[in-house]
Coordinates of N, CA and C in Angstrom, one line a residue:
M17 N 0.8 -1.2 0.0 CA 0.0 0.0 0.0 C 0.9 1.3 0.0
A18 N 2.0 1.2 0.7 CA 2.9 2.3 0.7 C 3.4 2.7 -0.7
E19 N 3.6 1.7 -1.5 CA 4.1 1.9 -2.8 C 3.1 2.8 -3.6
L20 N 1.9 2.5 -3.4 CA 0.8 3.3 -4.2 C 0.9 4.7 -3.7
Q21 N 1.0 5.0 -2.4 CA 1.1 6.4 -2.0 C 2.3 7.1 -2.5
Q22 N 3.4 6.3 -2.6 CA 4.7 6.9 -3.2 C 4.5 7.2 -4.7
L23 N 3.8 6.3 -5.4 CA 3.5 6.6 -6.8 C 2.7 7.8 -7.0
R24 N 1.6 7.9 -6.1 CA 0.8 9.1 -6.2 C 1.5 10.4 -6.0
R25 N 2.4 10.3 -5.0 CA 3.2 11.5 -4.6 C 4.1 11.9 -5.8
D26 N 4.8 10.9 -6.4 CA 5.7 11.2 -7.5 C 4.9 11.7 -8.7
N27 N 3.7 11.1 -8.9 CA 2.9 11.6 -10.0 C 2.4 13.0 -9.9
K28 N 2.0 13.4 -8.6 CA 1.6 14.7 -8.3 C 2.8 15.7 -8.6
R29 N 4.0 15.3 -8.1 CA 5.1 16.2 -8.3 C 5.4 16.4 -9.8
L30 N 5.3 15.3 -10.6 CA 5.6 15.4 -12.0 C 4.6 16.3 -12.7
Q31 N 3.3 16.2 -12.3 CA 2.3 17.0 -12.9 C 2.5 18.5 -12.6
E32 N 3.0 18.8 -11.3 CA 3.3 20.1 -11.0 C 4.5 20.7 -11.8
E33 N 5.5 19.8 -12.0 CA 6.7 20.2 -12.8 C 6.2 20.4 -14.3
N34 N 5.4 19.6 -14.8 CA 4.9 19.8 -16.2 C 4.1 21.1 -16.3
G35 N 3.3 21.4 -15.3 CA 2.6 22.7 -15.3 C 3.5 23.9 -15.3
I36 N 4.6 23.8 -14.5 CA 5.6 24.9 -14.5 C 6.2 25.0 -15.8
L37 N 6.6 23.9 -16.4 CA 7.3 23.9 -17.7 C 6.4 24.5 -18.8
R38 N 5.1 24.2 -18.7 CA 4.1 24.7 -19.7 C 4.0 26.2 -19.5
N39 N 3.9 26.7 -18.3 CA 3.7 28.1 -18.0 C 5.0 28.8 -18.5
T40 N 6.1 28.3 -18.3 CA 7.4 28.9 -18.7 C 7.4 29.0 -20.2
S41 N 7.0 28.0 -20.9 CA 7.1 28.0 -22.4 C 6.1 29.0 -22.9
V42 N 4.9 29.2 -22.3 CA 4.0 30.2 -22.7 C 4.6 31.6 -22.5
V43 N 5.2 31.9 -21.4 CA 5.8 33.2 -21.1 C 6.9 33.4 -22.1
F44 N 7.7 32.4 -22.4 CA 8.8 32.5 -23.3 C 8.3 32.8 -24.7
A45 N 7.2 32.2 -25.1 CA 6.6 32.4 -26.4 C 6.2 33.9 -26.6
K46 N 5.5 34.4 -25.5 CA 5.1 35.8 -25.6 C 6.3 36.7 -25.6
W47 N 7.3 36.4 -24.9 CA 8.5 37.2 -24.8 C 9.2 37.2 -26.2
A48 N 9.2 36.0 -26.8 CA 9.9 35.9 -28.1 C 9.2 36.7 -29.2
K49 N 7.9 36.8 -29.1 CA 7.1 37.6 -30.1 C 7.4 39.1 -30.0
K50 N 7.8 39.6 -28.9 CA 8.1 41.0 -28.7 C 9.3 41.4 -29.4
I51 N 10.2 40.5 -29.6 CA 11.5 40.8 -30.2 C 11.4 41.0 -31.7

């Protein structure tokens, strides 16, 4: 059962990292258009 909790924790962290990366790419795309 502990393994499942560990997987859920890792999955949540990965989703948060993906969200941050997506936000960063959106900001970068807007910034690149200004140049």
